[in-house]
Every structure is written in structure tokens, then in C-alpha cells.
Coordinates of C-alpha atoms in Angstrom, one line a residue:
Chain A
X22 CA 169.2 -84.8 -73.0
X23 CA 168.7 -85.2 -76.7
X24 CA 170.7 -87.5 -78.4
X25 CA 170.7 -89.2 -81.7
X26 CA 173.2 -92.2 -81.7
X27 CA 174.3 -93.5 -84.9
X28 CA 176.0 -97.0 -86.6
X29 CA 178.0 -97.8 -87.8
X30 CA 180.7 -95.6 -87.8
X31 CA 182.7 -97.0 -91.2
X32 CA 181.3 -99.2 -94.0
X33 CA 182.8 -100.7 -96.7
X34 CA 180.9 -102.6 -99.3
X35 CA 181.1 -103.7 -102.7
X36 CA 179.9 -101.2 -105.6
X37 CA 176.3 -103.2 -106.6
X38 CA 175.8 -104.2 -103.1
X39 CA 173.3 -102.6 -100.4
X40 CA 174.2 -100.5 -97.6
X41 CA 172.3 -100.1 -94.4
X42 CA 172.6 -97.1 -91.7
X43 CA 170.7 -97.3 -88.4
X44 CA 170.0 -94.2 -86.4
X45 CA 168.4 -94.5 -82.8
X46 CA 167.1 -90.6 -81.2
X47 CA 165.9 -90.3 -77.7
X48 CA 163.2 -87.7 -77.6
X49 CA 160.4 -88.8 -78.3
X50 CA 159.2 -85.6 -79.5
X51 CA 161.0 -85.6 -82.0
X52 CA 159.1 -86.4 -85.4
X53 CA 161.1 -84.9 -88.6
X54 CA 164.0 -87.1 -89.4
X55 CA 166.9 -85.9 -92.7
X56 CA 169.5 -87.8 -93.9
X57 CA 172.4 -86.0 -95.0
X58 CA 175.2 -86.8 -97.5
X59 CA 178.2 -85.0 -97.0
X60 CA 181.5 -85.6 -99.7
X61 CA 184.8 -84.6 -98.9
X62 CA 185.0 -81.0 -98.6
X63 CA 181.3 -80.1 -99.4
X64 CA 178.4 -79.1 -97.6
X65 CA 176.1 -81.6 -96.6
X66 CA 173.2 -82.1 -98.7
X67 CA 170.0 -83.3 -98.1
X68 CA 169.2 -87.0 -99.6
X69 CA 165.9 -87.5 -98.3
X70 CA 163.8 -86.8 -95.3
X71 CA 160.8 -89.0 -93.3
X72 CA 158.1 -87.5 -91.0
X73 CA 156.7 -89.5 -88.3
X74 CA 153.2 -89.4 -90.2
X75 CA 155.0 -91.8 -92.6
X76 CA 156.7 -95.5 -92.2
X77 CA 158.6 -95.2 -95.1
X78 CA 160.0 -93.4 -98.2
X79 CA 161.7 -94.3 -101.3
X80 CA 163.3 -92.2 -103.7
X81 CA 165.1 -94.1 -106.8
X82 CA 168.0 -96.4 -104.6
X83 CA 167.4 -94.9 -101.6
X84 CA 165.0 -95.8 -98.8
X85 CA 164.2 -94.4 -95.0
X86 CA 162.4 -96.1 -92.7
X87 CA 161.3 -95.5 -89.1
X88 CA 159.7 -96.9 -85.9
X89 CA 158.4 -94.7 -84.1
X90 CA 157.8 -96.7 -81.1
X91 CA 161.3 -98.3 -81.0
X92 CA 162.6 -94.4 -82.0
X93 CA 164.4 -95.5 -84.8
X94 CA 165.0 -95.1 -88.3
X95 CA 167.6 -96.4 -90.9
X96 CA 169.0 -95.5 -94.2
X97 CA 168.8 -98.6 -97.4
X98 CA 171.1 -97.6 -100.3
X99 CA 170.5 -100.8 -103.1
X100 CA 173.0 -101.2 -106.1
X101 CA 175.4 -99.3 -104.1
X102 CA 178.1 -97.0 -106.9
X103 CA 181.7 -95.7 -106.3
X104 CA 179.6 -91.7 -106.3
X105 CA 177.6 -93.1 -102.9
X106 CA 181.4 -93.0 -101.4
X107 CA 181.0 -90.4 -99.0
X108 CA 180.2 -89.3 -94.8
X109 CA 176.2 -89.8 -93.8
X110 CA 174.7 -88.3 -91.1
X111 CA 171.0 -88.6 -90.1
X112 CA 169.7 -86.0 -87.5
X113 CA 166.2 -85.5 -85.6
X114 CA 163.8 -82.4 -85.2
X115 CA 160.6 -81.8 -84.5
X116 CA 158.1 -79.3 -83.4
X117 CA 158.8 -77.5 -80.6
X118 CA 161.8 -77.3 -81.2
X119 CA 162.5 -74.6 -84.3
X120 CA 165.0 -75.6 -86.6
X121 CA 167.1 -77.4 -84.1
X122 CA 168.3 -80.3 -85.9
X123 CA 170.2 -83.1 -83.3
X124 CA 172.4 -85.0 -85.9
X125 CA 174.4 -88.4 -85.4
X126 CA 178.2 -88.6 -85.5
X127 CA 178.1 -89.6 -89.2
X128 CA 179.0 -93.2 -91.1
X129 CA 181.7 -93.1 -93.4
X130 CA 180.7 -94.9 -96.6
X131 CA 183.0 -96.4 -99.2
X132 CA 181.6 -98.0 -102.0
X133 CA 184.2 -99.9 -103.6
X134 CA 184.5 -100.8 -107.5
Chain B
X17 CA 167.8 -69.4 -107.2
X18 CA 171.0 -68.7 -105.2
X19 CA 172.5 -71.3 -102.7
X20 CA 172.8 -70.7 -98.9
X21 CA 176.4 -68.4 -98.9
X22 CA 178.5 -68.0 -96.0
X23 CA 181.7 -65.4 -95.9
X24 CA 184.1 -65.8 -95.6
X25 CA 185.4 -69.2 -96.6
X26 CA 188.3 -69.5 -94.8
X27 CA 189.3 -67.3 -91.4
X28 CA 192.8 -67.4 -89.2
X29 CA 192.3 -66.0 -85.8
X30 CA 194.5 -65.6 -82.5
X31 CA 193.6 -67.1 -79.2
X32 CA 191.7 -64.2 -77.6
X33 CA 190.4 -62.2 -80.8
X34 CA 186.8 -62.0 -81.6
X35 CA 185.3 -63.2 -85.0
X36 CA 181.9 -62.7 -87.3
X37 CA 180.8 -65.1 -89.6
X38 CA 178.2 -63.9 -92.2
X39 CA 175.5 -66.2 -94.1
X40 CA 172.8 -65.3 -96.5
X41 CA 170.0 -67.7 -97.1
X42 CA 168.1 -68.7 -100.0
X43 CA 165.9 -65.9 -100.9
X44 CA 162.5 -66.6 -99.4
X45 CA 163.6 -68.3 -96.1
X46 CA 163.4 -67.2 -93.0
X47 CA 165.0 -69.6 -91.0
X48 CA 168.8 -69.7 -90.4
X49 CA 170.7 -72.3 -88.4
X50 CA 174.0 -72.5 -87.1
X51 CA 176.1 -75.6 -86.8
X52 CA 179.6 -76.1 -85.8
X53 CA 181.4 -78.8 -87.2
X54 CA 184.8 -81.1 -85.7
X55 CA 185.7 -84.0 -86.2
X56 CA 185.6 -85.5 -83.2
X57 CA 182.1 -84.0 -82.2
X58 CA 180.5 -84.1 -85.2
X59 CA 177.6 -81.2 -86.2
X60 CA 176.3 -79.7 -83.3
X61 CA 173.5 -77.0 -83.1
X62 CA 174.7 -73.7 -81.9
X63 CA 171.1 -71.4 -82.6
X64 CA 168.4 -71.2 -84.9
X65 CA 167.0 -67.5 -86.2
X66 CA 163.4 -67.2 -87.2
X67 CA 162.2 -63.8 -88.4
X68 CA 165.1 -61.5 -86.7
X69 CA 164.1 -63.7 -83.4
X70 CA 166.5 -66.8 -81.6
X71 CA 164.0 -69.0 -80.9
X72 CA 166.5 -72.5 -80.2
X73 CA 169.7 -72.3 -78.4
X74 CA 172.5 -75.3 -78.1
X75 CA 174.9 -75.9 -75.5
X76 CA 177.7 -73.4 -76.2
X77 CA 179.0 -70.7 -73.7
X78 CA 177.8 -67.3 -74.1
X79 CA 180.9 -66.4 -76.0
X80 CA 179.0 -67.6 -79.3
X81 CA 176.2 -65.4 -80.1
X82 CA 174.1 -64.1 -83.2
X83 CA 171.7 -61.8 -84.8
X84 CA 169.2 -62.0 -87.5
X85 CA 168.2 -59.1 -89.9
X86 CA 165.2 -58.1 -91.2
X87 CA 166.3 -59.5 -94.7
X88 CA 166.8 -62.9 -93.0
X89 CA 170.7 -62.3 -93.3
X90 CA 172.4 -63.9 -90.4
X91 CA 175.4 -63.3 -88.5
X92 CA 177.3 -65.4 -85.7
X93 CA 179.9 -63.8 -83.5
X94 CA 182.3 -65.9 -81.6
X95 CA 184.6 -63.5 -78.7
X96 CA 187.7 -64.1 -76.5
X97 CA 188.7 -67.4 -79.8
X98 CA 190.1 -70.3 -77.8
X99 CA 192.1 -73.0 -79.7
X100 CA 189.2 -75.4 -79.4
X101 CA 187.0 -73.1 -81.0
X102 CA 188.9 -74.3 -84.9
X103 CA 186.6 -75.5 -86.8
X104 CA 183.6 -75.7 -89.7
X105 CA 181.2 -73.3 -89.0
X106 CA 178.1 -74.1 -91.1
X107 CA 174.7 -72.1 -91.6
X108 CA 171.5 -73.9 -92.7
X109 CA 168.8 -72.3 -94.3
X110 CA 164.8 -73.4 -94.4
X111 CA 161.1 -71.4 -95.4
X112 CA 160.1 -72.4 -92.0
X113 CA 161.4 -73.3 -89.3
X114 CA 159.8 -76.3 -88.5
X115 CA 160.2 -79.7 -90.4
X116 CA 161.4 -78.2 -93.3
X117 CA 164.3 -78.9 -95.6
X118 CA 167.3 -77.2 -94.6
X119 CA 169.7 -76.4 -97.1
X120 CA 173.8 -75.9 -95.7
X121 CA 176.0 -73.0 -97.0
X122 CA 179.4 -74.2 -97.8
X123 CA 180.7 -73.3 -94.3
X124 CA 183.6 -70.9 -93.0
X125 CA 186.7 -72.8 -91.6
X126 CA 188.1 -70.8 -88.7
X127 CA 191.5 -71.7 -87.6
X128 CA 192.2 -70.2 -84.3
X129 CA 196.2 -70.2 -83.7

């Protein structure tokens, strides 16, 4: 079935360093991929998004890219700040499949000062 | 431009009771999702709404169901509440339906005791 699988679950770095989160998905229709940064008691909220038309994106310190062929896709955060501190979760969609979003279990992040 | 709003925040239900959760989406959209949210399993898709019509279904019993109205308003009904049922329910809205930014309400926690 459709599964997106996603590491790690915790990471701790140190506030200025980079931060890397790796998502693998399994259907291969699947070609619409959000990140999502959820704080403590918030709704998630969408950090940045990559369609499969697209290797990779950059928006200020943060950065997607994806492999299609190897199905997967990670998340760079550079010069990492306490504020990044919070639960990340990338999910898949695509066509076909309406607004059915299949997201990974989530990476805690703590940025440490 | 109002958020995506769900009602109401917080719910406290008896094993056996039935529940409805309400969310409005950003004026303009048409697509509602609906996402459940535990700890140990993470977001998972329930069904996604697209002009009054379900056009994606997850894996959950028939017990969970919704409804769409012709102002895009959504509505998701959970019957016969089981203990395992506690837990974030969250609604996502988008213009389409398809590969495009979906923003979350701020949830409704149900507690079923």
C-alpha cells in the first residue's frame, strides 16, 4: 500500500548548524511532495512544497530535493535557529489521488543554542 | 482572509456516543481534508471533500463518515466513540484538490472516556 517512511525520528543539532530530513514514499504515482512544520500545540504549517517536474527548491534556509527514480526526497535546513525547534513531517500526493496526502511519522527537531 | 477553522476545540465524549466535528475552509476553496492525529500513528488521511462530493477515502471503519456543503463547509461524524478513537482531529483546506497547498485548521481534540 502507500507508505511514506521517514528518518530520522529525533534530531538534535547545534543552533548555526544544518539539519537534514530524508523521506522515502512508495507509489510511484505519487508526484506532489509538502513539508510540514508543526510546533507544540499548533497546526501544521506548510514550509515548502516540490513537484516532481522540479529537482529542487530553495526558499531562504530551507531546501527540498527529490529523486524521483530512487522515490525520495529530503528536507536541508542551513544555519539552523532555536525557532526551527519543532516536529516535521513530509507527506506525498499526487494526481489521482484528490487531496489525499500520505505523510511520514514526523522528525522531532531541536535546535539547541 | 480567514484561516481554516474547526469547532469545536476541544470535545469529551463517552465510549459509545456519537460525535460531529465542523470545519470551514478558507473562502474560495473547495477542497477539504480530514486527518486524524495520535501520537503513535502519526497524521493519517480519513477523506477528502471536493465540491459537496468524497472523492478519496482512508482506511478507517465506516463509523467515521462526512459531508460536504454547497458552501464548501465540512463536517465529519464519528458514531458508537471507542477509547482509541481520542485524538486530534484536523481539517485541511486547498482551491483544488490536486497538488495544491493545503492549509490545516487548528484541530478539535476529542477525548473519548
Amino acid at each position: 500500500g502507500e507508505n511514506v517512511e521517514q528518518h530520522p525520528s529525533t534530531l538534535s543539532v547545534q543552533e548555526g548548524d544544518s539539519a537534514v530530513i530524508k523521506c522515502t514514499y512508495s507509489d510511484s504515482a505519487s508526484n506532489y511532495f509538502p513539508w510540514y512544520k508543526q510546533e507544540l500545540g499548533k497546526r501544521p504549517q506548510l514550509i515548502i512544497d516540490i513537484r516532481s517536474n522540479v529537482g529542487e527548491k530553495k526558499d531562504q534556509r530551507i531546501a527540498v530535493t527529490l529523486n524521483k527514480t530512487a522515490k525520495h526526497f529530503s528536507l536541508h535546513i542551513t544555519e539552523t535557529q532555536p525557532e526551527d525547534s519543532a516536529v516535521y513531517f513530509c507527506a506525498a500526493g499526487g494526481w489521482g489521488q484528490g487531496g489525499k496526502l500520505i505523510f511520514g511519522q514526523g522528525t522531532e527537531l531541536s535546535v539547541k543554542p | 482572509k480567514a484561516g481554516v477553522t474547526q469547532t469545536p476545540r476541544y470535545l469529551i465524549k463517552t465510549r459509545g456516543q456519537q460525535v460531529t466535528l465542523s470545519c470551514s475552509p478558507i473562502s474560495g476553496h473547495r477542497s477539504v481534508s480530514w486527518y486524524q492525529q495520535t501520537p503513535g500513528q502519526g497524521l493519517q488521511f480519513l477523506f477528502e471533500y471536493f465540491s459537496e462530493t468524497q472523492r478519496n477515502k482512508g482506511n478507517f471503519p465506516g463509523r467515521f463518515s462526512g459531508r460536504q456543503f454547497s458552501n464548501s463547509r465540512s463536517e465529519m461524524n464519528v458514531s458508537t466513540l471507542e477509547l482509541g478513537d481520542s485524538a486530534l482531529y484536523l481539517c485541511a483546506s486547498s482551491w483544488d484538490s490536486v497538488n495544491t497547498e493545503a492549509f490545516f485548521g487548528q484541530g478539535t481534540r476529542l477525548t473519548v472516556v
